[in-house]
C-alpha positions as a Python dict, from the first residue, in 0.01 Angstrom:
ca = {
    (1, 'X'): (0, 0, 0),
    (2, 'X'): (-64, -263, 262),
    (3, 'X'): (-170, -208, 636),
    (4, 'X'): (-9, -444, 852),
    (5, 'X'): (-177, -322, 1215),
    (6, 'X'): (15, -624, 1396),
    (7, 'X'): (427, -463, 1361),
    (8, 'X'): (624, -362, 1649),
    (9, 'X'): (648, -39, 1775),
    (10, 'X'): (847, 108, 2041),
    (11, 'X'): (837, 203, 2381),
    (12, 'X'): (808, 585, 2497),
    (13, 'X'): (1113, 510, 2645),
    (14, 'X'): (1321, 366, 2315),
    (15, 'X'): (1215, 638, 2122),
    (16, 'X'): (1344, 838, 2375),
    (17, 'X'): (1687, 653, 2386),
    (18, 'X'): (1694, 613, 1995),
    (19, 'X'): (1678, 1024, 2020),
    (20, 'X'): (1993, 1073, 2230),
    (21, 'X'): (2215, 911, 1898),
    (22, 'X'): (2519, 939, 2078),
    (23, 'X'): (2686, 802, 2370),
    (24, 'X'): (3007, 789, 2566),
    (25, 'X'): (3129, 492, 2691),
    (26, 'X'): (3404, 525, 2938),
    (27, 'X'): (3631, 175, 3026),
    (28, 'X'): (3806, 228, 3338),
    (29, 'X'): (3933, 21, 3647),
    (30, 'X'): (4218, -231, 3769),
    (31, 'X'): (4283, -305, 3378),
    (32, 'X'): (4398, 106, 3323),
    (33, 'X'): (4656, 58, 3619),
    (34, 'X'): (4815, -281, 3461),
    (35, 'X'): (4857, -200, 3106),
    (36, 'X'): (4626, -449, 2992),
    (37, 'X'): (4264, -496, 2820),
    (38, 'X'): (4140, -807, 3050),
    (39, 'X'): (4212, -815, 3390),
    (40, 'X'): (4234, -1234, 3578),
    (41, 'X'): (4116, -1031, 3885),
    (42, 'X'): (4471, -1104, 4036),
    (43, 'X'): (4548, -765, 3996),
    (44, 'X'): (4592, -583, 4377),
    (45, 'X'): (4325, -338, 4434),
    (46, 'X'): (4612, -139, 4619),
    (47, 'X'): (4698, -77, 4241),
    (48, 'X'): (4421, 131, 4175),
    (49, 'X'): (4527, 505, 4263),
    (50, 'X'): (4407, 781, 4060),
    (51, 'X'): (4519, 1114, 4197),
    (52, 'X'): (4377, 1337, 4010),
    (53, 'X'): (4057, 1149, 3938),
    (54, 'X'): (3800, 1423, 3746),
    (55, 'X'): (3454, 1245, 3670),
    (56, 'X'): (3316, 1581, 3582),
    (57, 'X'): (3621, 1630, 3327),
    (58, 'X'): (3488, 1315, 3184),
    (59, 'X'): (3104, 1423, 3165),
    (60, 'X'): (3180, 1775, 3049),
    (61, 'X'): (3435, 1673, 2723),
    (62, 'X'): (3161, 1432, 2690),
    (63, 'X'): (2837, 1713, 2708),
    (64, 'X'): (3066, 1957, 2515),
    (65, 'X'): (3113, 1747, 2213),
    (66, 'X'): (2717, 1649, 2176),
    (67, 'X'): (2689, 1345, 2360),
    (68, 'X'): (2377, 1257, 2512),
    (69, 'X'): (2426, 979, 2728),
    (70, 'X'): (2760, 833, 2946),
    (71, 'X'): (2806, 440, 3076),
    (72, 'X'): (3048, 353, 3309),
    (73, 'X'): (3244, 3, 3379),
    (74, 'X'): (3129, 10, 3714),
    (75, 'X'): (3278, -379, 3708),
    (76, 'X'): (3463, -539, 3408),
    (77, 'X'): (3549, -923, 3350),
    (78, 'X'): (3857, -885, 3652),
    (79, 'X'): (3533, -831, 3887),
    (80, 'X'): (3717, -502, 4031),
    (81, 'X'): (3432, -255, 4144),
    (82, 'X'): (3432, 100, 4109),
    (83, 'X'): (3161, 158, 4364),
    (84, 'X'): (3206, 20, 4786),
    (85, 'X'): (2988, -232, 4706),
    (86, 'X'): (2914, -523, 5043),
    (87, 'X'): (2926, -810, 4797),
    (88, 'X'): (3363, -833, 4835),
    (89, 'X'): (3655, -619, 4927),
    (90, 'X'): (3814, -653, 4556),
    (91, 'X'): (3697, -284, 4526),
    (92, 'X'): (3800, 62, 4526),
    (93, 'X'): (3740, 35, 4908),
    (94, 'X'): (4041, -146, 4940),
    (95, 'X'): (4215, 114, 4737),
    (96, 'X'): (4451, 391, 4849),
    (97, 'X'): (4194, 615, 4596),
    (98, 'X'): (4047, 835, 4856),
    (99, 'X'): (4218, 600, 5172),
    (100, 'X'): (3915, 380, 5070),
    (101, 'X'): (3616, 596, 5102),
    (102, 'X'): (3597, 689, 4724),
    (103, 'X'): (3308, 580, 4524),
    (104, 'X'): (3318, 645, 4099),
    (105, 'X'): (3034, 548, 4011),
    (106, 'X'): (2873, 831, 4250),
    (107, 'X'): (3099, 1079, 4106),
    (108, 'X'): (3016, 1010, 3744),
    (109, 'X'): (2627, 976, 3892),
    (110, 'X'): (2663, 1328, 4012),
    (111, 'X'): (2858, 1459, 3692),
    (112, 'X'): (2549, 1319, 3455),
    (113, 'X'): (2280, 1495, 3697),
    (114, 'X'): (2463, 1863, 3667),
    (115, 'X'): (2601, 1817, 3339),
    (116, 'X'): (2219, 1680, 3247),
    (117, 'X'): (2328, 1378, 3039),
    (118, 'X'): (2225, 1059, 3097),
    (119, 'X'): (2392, 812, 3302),
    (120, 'X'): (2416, 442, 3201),
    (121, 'X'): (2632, 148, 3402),
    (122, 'X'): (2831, -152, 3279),
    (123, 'X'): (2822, -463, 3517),
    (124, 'X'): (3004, -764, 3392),
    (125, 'X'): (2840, -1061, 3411),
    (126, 'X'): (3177, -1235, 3379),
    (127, 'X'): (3350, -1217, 3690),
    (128, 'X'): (3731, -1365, 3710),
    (129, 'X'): (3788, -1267, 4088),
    (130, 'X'): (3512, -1378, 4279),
    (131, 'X'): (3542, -1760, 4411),
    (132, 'X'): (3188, -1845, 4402),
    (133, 'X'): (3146, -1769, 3990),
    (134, 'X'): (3217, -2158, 3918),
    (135, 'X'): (2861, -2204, 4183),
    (136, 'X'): (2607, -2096, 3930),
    (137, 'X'): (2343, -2067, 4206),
    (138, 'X'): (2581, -1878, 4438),
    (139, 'X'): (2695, -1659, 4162),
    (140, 'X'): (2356, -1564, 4044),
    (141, 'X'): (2324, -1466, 4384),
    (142, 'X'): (2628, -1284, 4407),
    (143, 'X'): (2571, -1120, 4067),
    (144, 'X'): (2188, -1005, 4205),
    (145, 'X'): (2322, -844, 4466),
    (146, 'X'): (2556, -564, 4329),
    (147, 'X'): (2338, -561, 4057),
    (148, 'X'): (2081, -445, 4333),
    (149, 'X'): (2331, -178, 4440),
    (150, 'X'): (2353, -76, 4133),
    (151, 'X'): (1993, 8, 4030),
    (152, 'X'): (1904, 121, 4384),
    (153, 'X'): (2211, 375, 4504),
    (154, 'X'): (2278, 595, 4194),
    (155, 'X'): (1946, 753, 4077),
    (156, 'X'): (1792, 709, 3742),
    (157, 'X'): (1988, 457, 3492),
    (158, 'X'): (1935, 518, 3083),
    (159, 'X'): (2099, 199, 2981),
    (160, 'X'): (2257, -81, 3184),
    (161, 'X'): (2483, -261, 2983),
    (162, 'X'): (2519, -667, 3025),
    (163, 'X'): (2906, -799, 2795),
    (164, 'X'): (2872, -1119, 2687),
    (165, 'X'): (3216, -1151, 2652),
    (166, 'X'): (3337, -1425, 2868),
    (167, 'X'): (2995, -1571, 2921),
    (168, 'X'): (2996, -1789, 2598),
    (169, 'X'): (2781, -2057, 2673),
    (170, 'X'): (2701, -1990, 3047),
    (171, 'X'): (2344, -1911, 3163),
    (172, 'X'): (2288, -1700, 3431),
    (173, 'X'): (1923, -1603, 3605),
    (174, 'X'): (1809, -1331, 3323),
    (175, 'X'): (1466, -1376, 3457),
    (176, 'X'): (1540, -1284, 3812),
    (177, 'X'): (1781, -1012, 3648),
    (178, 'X'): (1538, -890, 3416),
    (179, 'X'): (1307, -848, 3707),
    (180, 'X'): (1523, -679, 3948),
    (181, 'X'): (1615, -430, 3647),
    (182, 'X'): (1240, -405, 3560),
    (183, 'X'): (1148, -332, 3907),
    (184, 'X'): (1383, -6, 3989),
    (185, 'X'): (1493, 135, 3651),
    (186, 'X'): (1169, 0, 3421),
    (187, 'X'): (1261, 351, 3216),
    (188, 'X'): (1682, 179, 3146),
    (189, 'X'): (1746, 4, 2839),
    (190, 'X'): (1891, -367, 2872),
    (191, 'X'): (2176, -371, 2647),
    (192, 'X'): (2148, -721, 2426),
    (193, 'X'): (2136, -1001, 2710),
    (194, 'X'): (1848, -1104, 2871),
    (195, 'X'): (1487, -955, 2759),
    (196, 'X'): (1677, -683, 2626),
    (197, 'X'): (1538, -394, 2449),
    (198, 'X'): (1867, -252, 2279),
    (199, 'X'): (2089, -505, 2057),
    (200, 'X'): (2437, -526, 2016),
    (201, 'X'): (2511, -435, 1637),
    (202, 'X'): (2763, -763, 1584),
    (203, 'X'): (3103, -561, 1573),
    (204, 'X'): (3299, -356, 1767),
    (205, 'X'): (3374, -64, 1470),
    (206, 'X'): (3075, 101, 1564),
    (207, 'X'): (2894, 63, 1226),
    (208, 'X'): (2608, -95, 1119),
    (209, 'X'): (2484, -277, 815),
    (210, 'X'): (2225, -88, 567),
    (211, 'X'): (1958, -163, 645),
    (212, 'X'): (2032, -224, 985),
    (213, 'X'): (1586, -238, 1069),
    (214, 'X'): (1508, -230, 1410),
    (215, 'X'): (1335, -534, 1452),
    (216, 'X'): (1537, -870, 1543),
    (217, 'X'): (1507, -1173, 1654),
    (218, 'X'): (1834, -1231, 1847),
    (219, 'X'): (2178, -1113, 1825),
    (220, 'X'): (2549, -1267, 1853),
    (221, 'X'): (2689, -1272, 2226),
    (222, 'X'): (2978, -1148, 2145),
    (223, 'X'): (3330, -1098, 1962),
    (224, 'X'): (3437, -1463, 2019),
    (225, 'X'): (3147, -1673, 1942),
    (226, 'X'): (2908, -1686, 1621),
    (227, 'X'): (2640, -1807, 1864),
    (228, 'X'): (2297, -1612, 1875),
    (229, 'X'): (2180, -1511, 2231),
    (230, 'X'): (1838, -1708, 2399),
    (231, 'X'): (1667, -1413, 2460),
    (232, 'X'): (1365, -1427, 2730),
    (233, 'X'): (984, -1501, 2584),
    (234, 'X'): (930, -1117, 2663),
    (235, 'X'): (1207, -970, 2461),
    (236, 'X'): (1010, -691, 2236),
    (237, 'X'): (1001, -698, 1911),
    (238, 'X'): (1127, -389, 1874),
    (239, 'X'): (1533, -430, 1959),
    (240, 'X'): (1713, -113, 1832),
    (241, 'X'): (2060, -148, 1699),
    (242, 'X'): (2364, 28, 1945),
    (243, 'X'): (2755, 54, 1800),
    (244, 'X'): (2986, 32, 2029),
    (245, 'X'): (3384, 150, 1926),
    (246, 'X'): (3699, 268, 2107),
    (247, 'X'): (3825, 603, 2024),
    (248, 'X'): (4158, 454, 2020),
    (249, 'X'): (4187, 130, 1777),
    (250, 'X'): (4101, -199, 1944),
    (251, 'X'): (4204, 0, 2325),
    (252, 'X'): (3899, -13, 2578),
    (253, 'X'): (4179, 89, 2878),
    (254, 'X'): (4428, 382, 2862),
    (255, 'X'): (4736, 227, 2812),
    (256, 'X'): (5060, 444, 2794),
    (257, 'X'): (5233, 587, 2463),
    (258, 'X'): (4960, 476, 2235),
    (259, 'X'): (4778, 809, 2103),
    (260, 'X'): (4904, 671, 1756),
    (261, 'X'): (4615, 471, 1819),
    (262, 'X'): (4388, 751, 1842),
    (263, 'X'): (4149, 723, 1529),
    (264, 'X'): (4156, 992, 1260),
    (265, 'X'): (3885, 1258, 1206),
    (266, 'X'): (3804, 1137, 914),
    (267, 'X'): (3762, 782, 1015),
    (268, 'X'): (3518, 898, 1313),
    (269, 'X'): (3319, 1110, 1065),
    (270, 'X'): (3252, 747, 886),
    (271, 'X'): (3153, 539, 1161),
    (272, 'X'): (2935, 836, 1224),
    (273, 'X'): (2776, 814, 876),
    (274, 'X'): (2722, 424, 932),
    (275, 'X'): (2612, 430, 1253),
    (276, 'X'): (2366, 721, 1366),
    (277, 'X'): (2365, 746, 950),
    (278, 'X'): (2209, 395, 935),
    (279, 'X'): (1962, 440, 1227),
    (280, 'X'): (2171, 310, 1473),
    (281, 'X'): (2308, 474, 1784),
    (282, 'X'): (2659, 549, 1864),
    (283, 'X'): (2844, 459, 2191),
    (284, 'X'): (3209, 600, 2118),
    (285, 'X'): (3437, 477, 2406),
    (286, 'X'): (3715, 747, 2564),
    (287, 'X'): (3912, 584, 2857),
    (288, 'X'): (4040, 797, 3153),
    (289, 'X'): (4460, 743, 3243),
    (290, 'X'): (4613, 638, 3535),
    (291, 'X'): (4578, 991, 3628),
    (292, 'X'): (4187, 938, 3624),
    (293, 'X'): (4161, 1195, 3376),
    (294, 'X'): (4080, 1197, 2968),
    (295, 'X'): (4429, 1263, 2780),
    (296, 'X'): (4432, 1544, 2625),
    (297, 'X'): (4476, 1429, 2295),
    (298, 'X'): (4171, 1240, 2324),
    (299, 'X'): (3951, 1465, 2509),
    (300, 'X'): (4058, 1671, 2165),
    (301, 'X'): (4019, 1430, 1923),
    (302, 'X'): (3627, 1373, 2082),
    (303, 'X'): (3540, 1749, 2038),
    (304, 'X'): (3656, 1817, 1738),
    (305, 'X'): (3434, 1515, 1609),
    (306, 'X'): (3155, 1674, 1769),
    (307, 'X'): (3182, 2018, 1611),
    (308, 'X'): (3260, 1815, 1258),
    (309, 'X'): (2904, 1696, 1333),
    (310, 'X'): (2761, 2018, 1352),
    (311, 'X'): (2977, 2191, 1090),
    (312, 'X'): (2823, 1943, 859),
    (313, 'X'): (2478, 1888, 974),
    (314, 'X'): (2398, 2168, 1269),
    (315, 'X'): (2229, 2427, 1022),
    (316, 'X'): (1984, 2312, 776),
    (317, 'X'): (1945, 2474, 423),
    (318, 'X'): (1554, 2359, 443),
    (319, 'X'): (1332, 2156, 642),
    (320, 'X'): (1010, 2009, 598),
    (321, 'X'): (820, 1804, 944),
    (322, 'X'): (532, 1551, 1002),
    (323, 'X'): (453, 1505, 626),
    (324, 'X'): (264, 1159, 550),
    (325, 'X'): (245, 1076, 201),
    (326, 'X'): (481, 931, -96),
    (327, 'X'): (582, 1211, -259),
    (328, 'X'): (740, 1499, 18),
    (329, 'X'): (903, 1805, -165),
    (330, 'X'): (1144, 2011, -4),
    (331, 'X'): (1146, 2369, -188),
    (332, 'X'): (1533, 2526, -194),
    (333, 'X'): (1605, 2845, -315),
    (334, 'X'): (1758, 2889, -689),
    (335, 'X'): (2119, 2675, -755),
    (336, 'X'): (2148, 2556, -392),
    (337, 'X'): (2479, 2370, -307),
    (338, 'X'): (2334, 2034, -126),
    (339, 'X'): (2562, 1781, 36),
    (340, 'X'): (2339, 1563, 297),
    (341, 'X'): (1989, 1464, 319),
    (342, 'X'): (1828, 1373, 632),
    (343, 'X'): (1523, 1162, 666),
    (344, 'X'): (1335, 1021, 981),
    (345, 'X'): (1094, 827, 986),
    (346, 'X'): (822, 851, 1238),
    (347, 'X'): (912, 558, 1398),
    (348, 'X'): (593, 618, 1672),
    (349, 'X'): (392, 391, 1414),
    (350, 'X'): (688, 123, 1354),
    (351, 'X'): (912, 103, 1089),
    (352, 'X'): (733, 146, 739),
    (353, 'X'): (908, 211, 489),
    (354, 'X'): (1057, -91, 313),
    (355, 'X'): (1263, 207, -54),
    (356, 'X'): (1271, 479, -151),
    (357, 'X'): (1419, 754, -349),
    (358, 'X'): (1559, 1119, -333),
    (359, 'X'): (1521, 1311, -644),
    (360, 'X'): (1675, 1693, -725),
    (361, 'X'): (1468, 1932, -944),
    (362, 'X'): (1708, 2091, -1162),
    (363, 'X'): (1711, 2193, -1527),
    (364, 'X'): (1329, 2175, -1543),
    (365, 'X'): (1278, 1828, -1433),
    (366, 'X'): (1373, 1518, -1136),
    (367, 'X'): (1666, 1360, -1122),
    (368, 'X'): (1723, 1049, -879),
    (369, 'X'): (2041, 1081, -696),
    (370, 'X'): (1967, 852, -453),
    (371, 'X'): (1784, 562, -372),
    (372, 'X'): (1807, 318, -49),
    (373, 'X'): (1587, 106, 148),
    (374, 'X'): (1547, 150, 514),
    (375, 'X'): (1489, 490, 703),
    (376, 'X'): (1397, 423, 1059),
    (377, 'X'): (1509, 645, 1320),
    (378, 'X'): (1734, 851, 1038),
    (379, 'X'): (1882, 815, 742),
    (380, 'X'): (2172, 1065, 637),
    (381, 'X'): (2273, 1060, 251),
    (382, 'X'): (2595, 1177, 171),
    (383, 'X'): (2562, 1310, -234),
    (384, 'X'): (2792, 1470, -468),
    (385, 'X'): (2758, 1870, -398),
    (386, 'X'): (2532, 1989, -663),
    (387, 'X'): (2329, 2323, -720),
    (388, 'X'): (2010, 2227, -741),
    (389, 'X'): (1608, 2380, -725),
    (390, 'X'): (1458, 2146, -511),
    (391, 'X'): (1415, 1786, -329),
    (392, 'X'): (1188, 1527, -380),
    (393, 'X'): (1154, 1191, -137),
    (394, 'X'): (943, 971, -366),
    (395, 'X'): (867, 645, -104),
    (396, 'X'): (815, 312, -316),
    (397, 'X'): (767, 85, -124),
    (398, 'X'): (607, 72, 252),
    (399, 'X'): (400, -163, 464),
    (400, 'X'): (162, 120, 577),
    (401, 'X'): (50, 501, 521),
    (402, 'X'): (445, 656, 508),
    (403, 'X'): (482, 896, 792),
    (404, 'X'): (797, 1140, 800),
    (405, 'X'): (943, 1313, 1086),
    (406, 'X'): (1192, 1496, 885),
    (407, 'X'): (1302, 1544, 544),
    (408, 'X'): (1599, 1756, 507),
    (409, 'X'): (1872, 1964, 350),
    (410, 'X'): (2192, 2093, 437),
    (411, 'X'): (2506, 2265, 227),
    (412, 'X'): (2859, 2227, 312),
    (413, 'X'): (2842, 2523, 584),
    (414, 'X'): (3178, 2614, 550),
}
């Protein structure tokens, strides 16, 4: 096997991020008042009344069912802010919310700190309300300064989160951006624009290709253009995959009447397997009502996925840790029922392998039952239940000295 001294590797803080697996993205604002996805920033901010607004209902469905991380639309494409931000009045301080003096993005702020989740905001660089957006200088400007009041006024960020939707072939400052970010959250990921160091996956159905490796190049802006994003000279190398998907199909708002939408079990269970599954990480969106709550249906829907998670995966038949080698074996007791197999790579040292295969001891000699390329941060392998002796990883092919994390086993634990 090769050495190759010269691949990327990634930050403390990406391996950190790549750790949490799961996040909850919560879409709320003007849009969940008005029925609609995209907001023209027309929309009266005296619309925006929650009365029963719970951001620690949000951030404790979200830390019940396993989620490690929460980001917030703190402004969408209408330009509607959920903070009191000085930049305009098209915020909730010219809401009846709180006769003005409310601030959400606090609230949620607070919520992650007790809760102990992280906390992650979404700032639209698209903004239909504000005048000055068609003055790129002004904007930038503009755009700077909540940005600023962003990264400065609500503690410690884990990911701030830049939608290219709408921005299709406009350039903003991402150096001055990048710089701002760098300079009061250096330990927040930069979600795909910019210099970022998390990429968009290319979808929203929250799954990701196999082998989805985590090095790129660039990534696509967004939904409505094929276009790859000019990232910034000092982009790492190193650009981790995140899946982004609405719990309810193609519905980032609450809109009334539509928990037909909600997806199945089942179909969450899949993205799971192709997401996190792949190496990726998940960011499952749940949108508040016009109440300012999570519906229950919803808020149901979300846990039960979580405990699926663990049912399946929380209690391992065997384990084996920080092995470096190509052949790992993972001893099981006599006719064990296996279902999954778990493998992480230890990704401290870059991604390595480039195949390899799991074989079961069983009737006196190994059997391959499966065989795929890229590991990364994990790869889970779903296989026939079978009673089997043992496990074998057998790694065939890798740029450098294999290093695993994990290698493991787990039954059906019904």
């Amino acid at each position: 096997m090769q050495s190759s001294i010269n691949r990327p590797l990634p930050t403390e803080h990406q391996l950190l991020w790549q750790d949490f697996e799961l996040g909850f993205f919560c879409h709320f604002g003007i849009n969940t008042f008005c029925d609609q996805e995209w907001g023209d920033g027309s929309d009266s901010p005296r619309l925006f009344h929650p009365a029963e607004l719970d951001a620690r209902q949000w951030v404790r469905t979200a830390k019940r069912a396993g989620f490690r991380y929460f980001v917030l639309t703190a402004k969408h494409h209408d330009g509607f802010c959920l903070w009191p931000t000085l930049t305009t009045d098209y915020s909730v301080a010219s809401s009846p919310w709180k006769e003005g003096k409310g601030d959400v993005v606090k609230e949620c702020a607070e919520a992650c700190r007790e809760e102990g989740i992280g906390f992650g905001l979404y700032l639209s660089p698209w903004d239909r309300h504000e005048p000055c957006y068609s003055d790129k200088a002004a904007y930038d400007d503009f755009y700077l300064r909540q940005l600023e009041e962003l990264v400065t006024g609500y503690g410690p960020l884990v990911e701030i989160w830049f939608d290219g939707a709408g921005s299709e072939g406009r350039e903003y400052d991402w150096s001055r951006i990048m710089s701002l970010v760098k300079r009061h959250q250096p330990a927040a990921m930069i979600f795909n624009m910019g210099a970022p160091t998390i990429r968009w996956v290319g979808n929203e159905d929250g799954v990701a290709p196999y082998p989805s490796w985590n090095t790129a190049e660039s990534a696509r802006v967004s939904m409505f253009s094929d276009a790859s994003l000019n990232w910034l000279p000092e982009t790492p190398g190193w650009v981790p995959a995140e899946c982004d998907v609405p719990i309810r199909k193609d519905r980032w708002f609450w809109h009334p009447d539509e928990e037909g939408l909600l997806l199945s079990l089942d179909s969450l269970m899949d993205i799971y397997y192709r997401s996190v599954g792949h190496g990726a990480t998940l960011l499952l969106n749940v949108a508040p009502d016009n109440r300012g709550l999570l519906p229950d249906a919803d808020v149901e829907r979300v846990i039960a996925f979580g405990d699926e998670i663990r049912r399946r995966l929380g209690k391992a038949l065997a384990q084996t840790v920080d092995q470096e080698g190509e052949f790992i074996i993972l001893g099981l007791e006599p006719n064990t029922v296996v279902e999954h197999v778990v493998i992480m790579e230890d990704i401290r040292y870059g991604e390595c392998v480039r195949a390899y295969a799991i074989e079961a001891w069983c009737s006196g000699e190994w059997h391959e039952i499966v065989r795929g390329s890229a590991i990364g941060h994990k790869k889970i392998d779903r296989i026939a239940p079978a009673s089997i002796d043992g496990l074998r990883l057998r790694i065939l092919e890798s740029d450098d000295k294999p290093r695993i994390r994990s290698f493991t086993a787990y039954g059906s634990n019904e």
